[in-house]
JSON list of C-alpha atoms in Angstrom, two decimals:
[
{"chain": "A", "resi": 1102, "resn": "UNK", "atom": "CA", "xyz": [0.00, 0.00, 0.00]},
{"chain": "A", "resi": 1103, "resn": "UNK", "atom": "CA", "xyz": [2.84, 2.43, 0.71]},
{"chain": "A", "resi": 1104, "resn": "UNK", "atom": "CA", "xyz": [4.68, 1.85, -2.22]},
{"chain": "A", "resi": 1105, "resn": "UNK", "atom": "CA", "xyz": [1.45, 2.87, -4.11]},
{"chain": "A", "resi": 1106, "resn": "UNK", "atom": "CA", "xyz": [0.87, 5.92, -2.49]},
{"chain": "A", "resi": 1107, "resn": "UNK", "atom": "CA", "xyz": [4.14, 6.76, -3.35]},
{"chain": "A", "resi": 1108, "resn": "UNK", "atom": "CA", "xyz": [3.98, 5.87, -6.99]},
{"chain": "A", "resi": 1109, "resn": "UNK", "atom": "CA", "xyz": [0.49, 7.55, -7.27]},
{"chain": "A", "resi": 1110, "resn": "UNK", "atom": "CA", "xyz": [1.92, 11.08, -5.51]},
{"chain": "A", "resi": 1111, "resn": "UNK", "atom": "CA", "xyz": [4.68, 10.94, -7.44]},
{"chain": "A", "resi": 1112, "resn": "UNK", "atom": "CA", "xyz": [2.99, 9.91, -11.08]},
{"chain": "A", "resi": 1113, "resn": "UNK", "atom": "CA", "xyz": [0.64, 12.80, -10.41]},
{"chain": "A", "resi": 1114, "resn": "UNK", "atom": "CA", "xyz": [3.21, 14.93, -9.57]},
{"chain": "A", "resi": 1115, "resn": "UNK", "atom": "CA", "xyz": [5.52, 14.17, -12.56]},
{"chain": "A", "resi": 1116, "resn": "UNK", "atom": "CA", "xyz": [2.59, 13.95, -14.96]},
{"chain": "A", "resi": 1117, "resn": "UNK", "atom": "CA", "xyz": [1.49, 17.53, -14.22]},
{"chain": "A", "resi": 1118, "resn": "UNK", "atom": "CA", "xyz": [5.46, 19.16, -14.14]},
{"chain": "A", "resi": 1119, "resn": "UNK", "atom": "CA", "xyz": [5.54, 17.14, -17.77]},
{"chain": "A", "resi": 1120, "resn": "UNK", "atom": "CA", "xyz": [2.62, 18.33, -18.94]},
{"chain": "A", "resi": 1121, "resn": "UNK", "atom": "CA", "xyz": [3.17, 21.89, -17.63]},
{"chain": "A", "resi": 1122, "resn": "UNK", "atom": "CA", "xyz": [6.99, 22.55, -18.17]},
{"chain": "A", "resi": 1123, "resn": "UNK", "atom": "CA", "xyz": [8.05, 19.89, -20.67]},
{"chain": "A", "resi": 1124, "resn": "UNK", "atom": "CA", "xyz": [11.72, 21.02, -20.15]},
{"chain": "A", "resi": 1125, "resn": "UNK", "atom": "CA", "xyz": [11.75, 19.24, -17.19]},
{"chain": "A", "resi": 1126, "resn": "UNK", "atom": "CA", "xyz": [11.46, 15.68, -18.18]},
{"chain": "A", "resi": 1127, "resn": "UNK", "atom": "CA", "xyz": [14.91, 15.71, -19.86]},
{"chain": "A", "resi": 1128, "resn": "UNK", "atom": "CA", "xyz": [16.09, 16.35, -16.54]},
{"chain": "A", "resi": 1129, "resn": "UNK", "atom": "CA", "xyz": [14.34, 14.11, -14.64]},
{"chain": "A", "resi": 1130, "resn": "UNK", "atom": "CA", "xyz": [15.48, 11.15, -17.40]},
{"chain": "A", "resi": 1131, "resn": "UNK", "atom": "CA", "xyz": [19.23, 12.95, -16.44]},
{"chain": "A", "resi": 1132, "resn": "UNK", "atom": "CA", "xyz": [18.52, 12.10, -12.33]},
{"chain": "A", "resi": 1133, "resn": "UNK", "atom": "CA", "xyz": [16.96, 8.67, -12.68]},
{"chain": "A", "resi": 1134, "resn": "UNK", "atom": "CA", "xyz": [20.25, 7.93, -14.47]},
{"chain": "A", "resi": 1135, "resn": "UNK", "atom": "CA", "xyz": [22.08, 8.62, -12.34]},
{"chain": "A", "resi": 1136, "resn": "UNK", "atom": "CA", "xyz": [20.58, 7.07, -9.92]},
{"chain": "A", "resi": 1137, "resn": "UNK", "atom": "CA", "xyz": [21.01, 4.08, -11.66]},
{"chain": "A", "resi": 1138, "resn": "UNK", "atom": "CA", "xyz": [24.53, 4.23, -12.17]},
{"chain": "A", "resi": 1139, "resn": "UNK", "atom": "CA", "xyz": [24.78, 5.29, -8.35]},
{"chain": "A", "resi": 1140, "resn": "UNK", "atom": "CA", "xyz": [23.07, 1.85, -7.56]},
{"chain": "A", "resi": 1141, "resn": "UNK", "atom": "CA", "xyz": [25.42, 0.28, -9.64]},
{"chain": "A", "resi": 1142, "resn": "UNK", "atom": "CA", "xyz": [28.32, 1.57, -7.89]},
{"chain": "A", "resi": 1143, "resn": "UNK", "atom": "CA", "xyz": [26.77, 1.12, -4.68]},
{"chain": "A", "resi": 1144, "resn": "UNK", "atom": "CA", "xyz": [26.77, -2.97, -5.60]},
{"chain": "A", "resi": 1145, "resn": "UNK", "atom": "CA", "xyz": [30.00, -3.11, -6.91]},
{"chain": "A", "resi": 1146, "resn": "UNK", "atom": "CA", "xyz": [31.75, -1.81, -4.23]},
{"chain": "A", "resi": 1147, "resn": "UNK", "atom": "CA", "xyz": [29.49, -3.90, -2.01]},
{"chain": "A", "resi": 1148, "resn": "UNK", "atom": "CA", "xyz": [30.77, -7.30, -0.48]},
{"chain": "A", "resi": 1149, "resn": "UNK", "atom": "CA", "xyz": [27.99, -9.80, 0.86]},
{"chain": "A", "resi": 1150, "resn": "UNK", "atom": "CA", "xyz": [25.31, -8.13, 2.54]},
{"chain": "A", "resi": 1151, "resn": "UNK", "atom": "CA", "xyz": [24.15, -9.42, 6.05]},
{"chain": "A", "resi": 1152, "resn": "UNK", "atom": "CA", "xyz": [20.64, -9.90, 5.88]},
{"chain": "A", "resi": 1153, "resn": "UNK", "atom": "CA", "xyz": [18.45, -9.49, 9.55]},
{"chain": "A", "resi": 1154, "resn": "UNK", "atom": "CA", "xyz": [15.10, -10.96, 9.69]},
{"chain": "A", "resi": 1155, "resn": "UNK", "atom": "CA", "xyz": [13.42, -7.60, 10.26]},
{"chain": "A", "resi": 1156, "resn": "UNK", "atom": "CA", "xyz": [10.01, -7.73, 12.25]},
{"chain": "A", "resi": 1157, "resn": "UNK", "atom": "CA", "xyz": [7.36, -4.80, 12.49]},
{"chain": "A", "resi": 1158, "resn": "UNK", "atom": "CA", "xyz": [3.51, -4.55, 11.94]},
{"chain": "A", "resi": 1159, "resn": "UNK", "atom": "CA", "xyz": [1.20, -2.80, 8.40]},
{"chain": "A", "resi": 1160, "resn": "UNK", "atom": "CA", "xyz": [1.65, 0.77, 10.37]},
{"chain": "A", "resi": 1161, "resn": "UNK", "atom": "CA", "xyz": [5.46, 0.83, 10.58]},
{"chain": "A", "resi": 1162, "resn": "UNK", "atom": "CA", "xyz": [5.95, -1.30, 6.75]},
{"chain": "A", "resi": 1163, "resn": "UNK", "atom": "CA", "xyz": [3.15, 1.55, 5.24]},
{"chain": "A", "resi": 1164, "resn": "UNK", "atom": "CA", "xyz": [5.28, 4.36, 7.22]},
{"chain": "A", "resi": 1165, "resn": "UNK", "atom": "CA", "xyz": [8.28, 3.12, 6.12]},
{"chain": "A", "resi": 1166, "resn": "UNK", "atom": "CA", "xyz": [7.35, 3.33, 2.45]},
{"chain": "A", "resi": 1167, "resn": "UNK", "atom": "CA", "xyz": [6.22, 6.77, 2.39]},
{"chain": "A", "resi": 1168, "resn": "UNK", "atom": "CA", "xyz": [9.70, 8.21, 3.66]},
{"chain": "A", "resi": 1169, "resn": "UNK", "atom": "CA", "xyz": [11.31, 5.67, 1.24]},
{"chain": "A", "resi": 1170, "resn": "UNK", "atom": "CA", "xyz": [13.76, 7.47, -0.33]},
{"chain": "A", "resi": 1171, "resn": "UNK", "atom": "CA", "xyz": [14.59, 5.01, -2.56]},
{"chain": "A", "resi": 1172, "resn": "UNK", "atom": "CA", "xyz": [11.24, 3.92, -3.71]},
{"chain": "A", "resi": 1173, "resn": "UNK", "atom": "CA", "xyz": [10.29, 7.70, -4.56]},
{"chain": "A", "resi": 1174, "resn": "UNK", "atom": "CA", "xyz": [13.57, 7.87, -6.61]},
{"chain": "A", "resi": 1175, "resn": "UNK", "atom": "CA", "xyz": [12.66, 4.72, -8.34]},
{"chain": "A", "resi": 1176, "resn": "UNK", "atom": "CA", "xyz": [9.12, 5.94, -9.23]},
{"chain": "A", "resi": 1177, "resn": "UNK", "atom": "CA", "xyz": [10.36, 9.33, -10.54]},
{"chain": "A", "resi": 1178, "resn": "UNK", "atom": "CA", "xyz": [13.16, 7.03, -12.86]},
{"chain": "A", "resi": 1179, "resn": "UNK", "atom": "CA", "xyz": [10.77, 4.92, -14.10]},
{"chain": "A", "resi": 1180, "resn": "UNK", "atom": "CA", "xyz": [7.70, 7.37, -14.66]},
{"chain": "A", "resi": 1181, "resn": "UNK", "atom": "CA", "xyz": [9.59, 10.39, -16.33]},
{"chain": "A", "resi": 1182, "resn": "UNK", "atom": "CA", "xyz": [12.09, 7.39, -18.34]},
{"chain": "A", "resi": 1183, "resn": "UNK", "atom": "CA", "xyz": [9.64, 4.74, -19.82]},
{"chain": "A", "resi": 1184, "resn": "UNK", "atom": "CA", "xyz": [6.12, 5.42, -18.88]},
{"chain": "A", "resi": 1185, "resn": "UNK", "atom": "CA", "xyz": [5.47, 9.30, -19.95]},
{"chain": "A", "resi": 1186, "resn": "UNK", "atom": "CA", "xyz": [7.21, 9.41, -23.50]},
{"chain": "A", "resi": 1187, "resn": "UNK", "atom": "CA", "xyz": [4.45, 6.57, -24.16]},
{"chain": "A", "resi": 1188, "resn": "UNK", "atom": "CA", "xyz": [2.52, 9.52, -24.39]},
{"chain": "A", "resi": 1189, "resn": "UNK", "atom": "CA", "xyz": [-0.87, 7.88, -23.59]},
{"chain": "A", "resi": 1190, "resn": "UNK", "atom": "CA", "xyz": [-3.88, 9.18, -22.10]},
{"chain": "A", "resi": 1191, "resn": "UNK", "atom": "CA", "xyz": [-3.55, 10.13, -17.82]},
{"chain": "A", "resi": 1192, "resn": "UNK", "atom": "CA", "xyz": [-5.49, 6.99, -17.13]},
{"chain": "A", "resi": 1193, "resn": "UNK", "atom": "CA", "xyz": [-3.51, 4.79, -19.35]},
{"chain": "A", "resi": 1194, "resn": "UNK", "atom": "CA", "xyz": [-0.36, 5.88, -18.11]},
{"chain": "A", "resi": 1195, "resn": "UNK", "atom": "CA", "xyz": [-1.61, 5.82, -14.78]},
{"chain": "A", "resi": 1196, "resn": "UNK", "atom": "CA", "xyz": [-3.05, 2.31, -15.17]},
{"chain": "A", "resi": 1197, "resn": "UNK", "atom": "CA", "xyz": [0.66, 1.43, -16.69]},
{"chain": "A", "resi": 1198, "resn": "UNK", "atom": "CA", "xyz": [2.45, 3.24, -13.47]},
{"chain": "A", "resi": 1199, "resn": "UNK", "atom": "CA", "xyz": [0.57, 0.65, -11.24]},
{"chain": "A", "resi": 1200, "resn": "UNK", "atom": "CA", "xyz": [3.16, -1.77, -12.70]},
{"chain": "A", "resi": 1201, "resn": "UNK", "atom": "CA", "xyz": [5.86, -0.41, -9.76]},
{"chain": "A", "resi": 1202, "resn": "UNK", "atom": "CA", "xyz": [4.35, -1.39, -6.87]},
{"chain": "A", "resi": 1203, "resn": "UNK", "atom": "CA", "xyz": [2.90, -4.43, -8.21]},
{"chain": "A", "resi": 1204, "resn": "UNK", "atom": "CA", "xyz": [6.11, -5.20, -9.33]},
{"chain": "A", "resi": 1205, "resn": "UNK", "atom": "CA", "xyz": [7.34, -4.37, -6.03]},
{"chain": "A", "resi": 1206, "resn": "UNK", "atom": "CA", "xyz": [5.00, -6.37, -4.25]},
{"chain": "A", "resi": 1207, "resn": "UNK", "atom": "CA", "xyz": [5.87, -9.64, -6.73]},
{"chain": "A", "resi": 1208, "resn": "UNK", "atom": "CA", "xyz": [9.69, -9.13, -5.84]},
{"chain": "A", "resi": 1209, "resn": "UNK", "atom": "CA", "xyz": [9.12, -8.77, -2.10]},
{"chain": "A", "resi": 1210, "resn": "UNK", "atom": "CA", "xyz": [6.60, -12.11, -1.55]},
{"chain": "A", "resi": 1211, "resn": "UNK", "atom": "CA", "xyz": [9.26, -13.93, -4.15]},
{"chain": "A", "resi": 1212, "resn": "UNK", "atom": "CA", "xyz": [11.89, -12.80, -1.49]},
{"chain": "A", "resi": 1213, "resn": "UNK", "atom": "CA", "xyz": [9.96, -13.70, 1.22]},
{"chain": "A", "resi": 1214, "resn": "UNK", "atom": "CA", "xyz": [8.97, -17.14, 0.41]},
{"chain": "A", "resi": 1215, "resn": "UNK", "atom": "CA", "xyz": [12.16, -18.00, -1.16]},
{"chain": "A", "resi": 1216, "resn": "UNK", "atom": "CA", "xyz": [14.36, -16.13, 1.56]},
{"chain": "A", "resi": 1217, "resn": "UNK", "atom": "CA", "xyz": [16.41, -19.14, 3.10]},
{"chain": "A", "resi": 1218, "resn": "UNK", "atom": "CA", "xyz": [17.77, -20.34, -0.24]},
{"chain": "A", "resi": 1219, "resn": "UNK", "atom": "CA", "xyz": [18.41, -16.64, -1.35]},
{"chain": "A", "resi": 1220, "resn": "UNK", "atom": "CA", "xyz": [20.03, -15.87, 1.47]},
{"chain": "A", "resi": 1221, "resn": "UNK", "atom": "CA", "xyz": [22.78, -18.98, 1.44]},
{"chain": "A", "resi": 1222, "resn": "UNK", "atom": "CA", "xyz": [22.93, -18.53, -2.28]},
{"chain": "A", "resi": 1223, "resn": "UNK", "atom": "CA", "xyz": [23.47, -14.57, -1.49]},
{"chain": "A", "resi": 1224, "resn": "UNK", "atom": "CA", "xyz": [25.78, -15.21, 0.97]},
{"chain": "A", "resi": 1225, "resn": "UNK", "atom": "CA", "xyz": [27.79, -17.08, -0.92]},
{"chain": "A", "resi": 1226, "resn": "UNK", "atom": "CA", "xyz": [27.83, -15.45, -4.23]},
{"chain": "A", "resi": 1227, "resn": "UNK", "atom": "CA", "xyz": [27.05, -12.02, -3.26]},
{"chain": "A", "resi": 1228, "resn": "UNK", "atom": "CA", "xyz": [29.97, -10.48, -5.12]},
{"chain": "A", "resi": 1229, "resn": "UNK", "atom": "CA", "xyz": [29.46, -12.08, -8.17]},
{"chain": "A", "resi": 1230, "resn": "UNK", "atom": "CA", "xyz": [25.66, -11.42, -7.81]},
{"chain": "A", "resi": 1231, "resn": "UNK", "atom": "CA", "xyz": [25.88, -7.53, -7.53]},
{"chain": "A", "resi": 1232, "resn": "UNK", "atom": "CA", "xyz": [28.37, -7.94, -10.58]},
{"chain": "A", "resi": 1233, "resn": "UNK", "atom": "CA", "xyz": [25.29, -8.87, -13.00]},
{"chain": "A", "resi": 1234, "resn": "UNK", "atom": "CA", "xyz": [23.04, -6.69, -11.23]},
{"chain": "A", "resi": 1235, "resn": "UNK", "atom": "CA", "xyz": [25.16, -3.97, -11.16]},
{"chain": "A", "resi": 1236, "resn": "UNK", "atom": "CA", "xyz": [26.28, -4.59, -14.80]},
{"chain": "A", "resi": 1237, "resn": "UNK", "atom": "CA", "xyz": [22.68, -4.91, -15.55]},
{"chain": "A", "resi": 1238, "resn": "UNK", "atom": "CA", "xyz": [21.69, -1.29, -14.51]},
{"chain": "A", "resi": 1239, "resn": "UNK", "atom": "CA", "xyz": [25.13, -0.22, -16.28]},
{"chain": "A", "resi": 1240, "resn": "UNK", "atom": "CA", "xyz": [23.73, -1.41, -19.85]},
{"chain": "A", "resi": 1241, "resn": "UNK", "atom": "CA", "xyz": [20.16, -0.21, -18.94]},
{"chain": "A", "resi": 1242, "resn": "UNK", "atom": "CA", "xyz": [21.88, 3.36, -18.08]},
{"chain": "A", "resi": 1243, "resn": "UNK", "atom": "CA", "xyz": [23.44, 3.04, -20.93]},
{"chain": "A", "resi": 1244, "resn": "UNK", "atom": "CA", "xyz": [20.60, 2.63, -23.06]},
{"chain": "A", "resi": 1245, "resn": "UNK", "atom": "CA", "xyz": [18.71, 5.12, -21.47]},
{"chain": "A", "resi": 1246, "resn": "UNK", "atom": "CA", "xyz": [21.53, 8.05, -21.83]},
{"chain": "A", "resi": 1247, "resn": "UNK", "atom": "CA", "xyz": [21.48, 6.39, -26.05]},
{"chain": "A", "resi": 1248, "resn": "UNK", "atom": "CA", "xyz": [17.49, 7.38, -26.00]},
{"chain": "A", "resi": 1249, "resn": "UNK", "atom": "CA", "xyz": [18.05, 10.87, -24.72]},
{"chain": "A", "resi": 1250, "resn": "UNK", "atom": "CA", "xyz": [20.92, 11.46, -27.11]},
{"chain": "A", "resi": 1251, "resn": "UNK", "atom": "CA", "xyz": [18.28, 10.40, -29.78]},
{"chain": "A", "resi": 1252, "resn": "UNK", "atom": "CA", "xyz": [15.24, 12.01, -28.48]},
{"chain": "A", "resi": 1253, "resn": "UNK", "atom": "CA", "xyz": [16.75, 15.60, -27.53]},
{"chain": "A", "resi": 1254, "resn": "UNK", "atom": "CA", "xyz": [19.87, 15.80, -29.60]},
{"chain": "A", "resi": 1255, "resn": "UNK", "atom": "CA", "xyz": [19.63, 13.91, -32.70]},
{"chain": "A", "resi": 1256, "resn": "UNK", "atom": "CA", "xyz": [15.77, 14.30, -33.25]},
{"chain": "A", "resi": 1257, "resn": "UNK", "atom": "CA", "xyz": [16.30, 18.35, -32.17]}
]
């Protein structure tokens, strides 16, 4: 629930700066880069992670979410990058931004039910783990700087 209050605050928000001052989704697609690339870096120089079996009830989970940094960062990436140049109707695109924390949700119950076996298989291969990941959000950066080169330079 948290992390779709924060992708709904934040796709409203983003939709109306888009719609209002245009100029500004460049630079948003700039940020969410480099966030990306931060993350990457972040992995690379990380060794294993220990993981804690955290505890805590819906109130502190839903309160957690809505300061998450991270997961407002990750909405305003993936909004302003792949789900407003669609150019779609508000609904559409809203319906389509409802994708994060679904997604979200499907990654965290995968995690939890599959947490013993990802955690000896993390803790074991964590560095060579957060090498793919890491390389994967390089080559995803990478394509994403390639489609504002050809969106905002090439195409004028």
């Amino acid at each position: 629930l948290g992390i779709a209050i924060v992708d709904s605050v934040v796709f409203f928000l983003i939709y109306y700066l888009n719609r209002f001052l245009p100029a500004l989704n460049p630079i948003l697609q700039v940020l969410g880069i480099a966030y990306m690339i931060y993350i990457a870096i972040s992995l690379l120089r990380k060794g294993t992670v220990s993981l804690s079996n955290g505890s805590g009830d819906f109130k502190t989970g839903l309160l957690m979410q809505l300061m998450n940094m991270k997961m407002m960062l990750l909405c305003v990436s993936a909004i302003s990058t792949y789900i407003l140049p669609m150019q779609l109707s508000l609904f559409e695109e809203y319906i389509i931004s409802l994708i994060i924390p679904i997604n979200c949700f499907l990654c965290g119950l995968v995690w939890a039910l599959c947490g013993a076996a990802m955690k000896n298989v993390y803790s074991k291969h964590g560095k060579a783990l957060n090498i793919v990941f890491s390389t994967s959000l390089f080559i995803l950066a990478l394509k994403n700087i390639w489609d504002l080169i050809q969106n905002y330079i090439i195409k004028g």
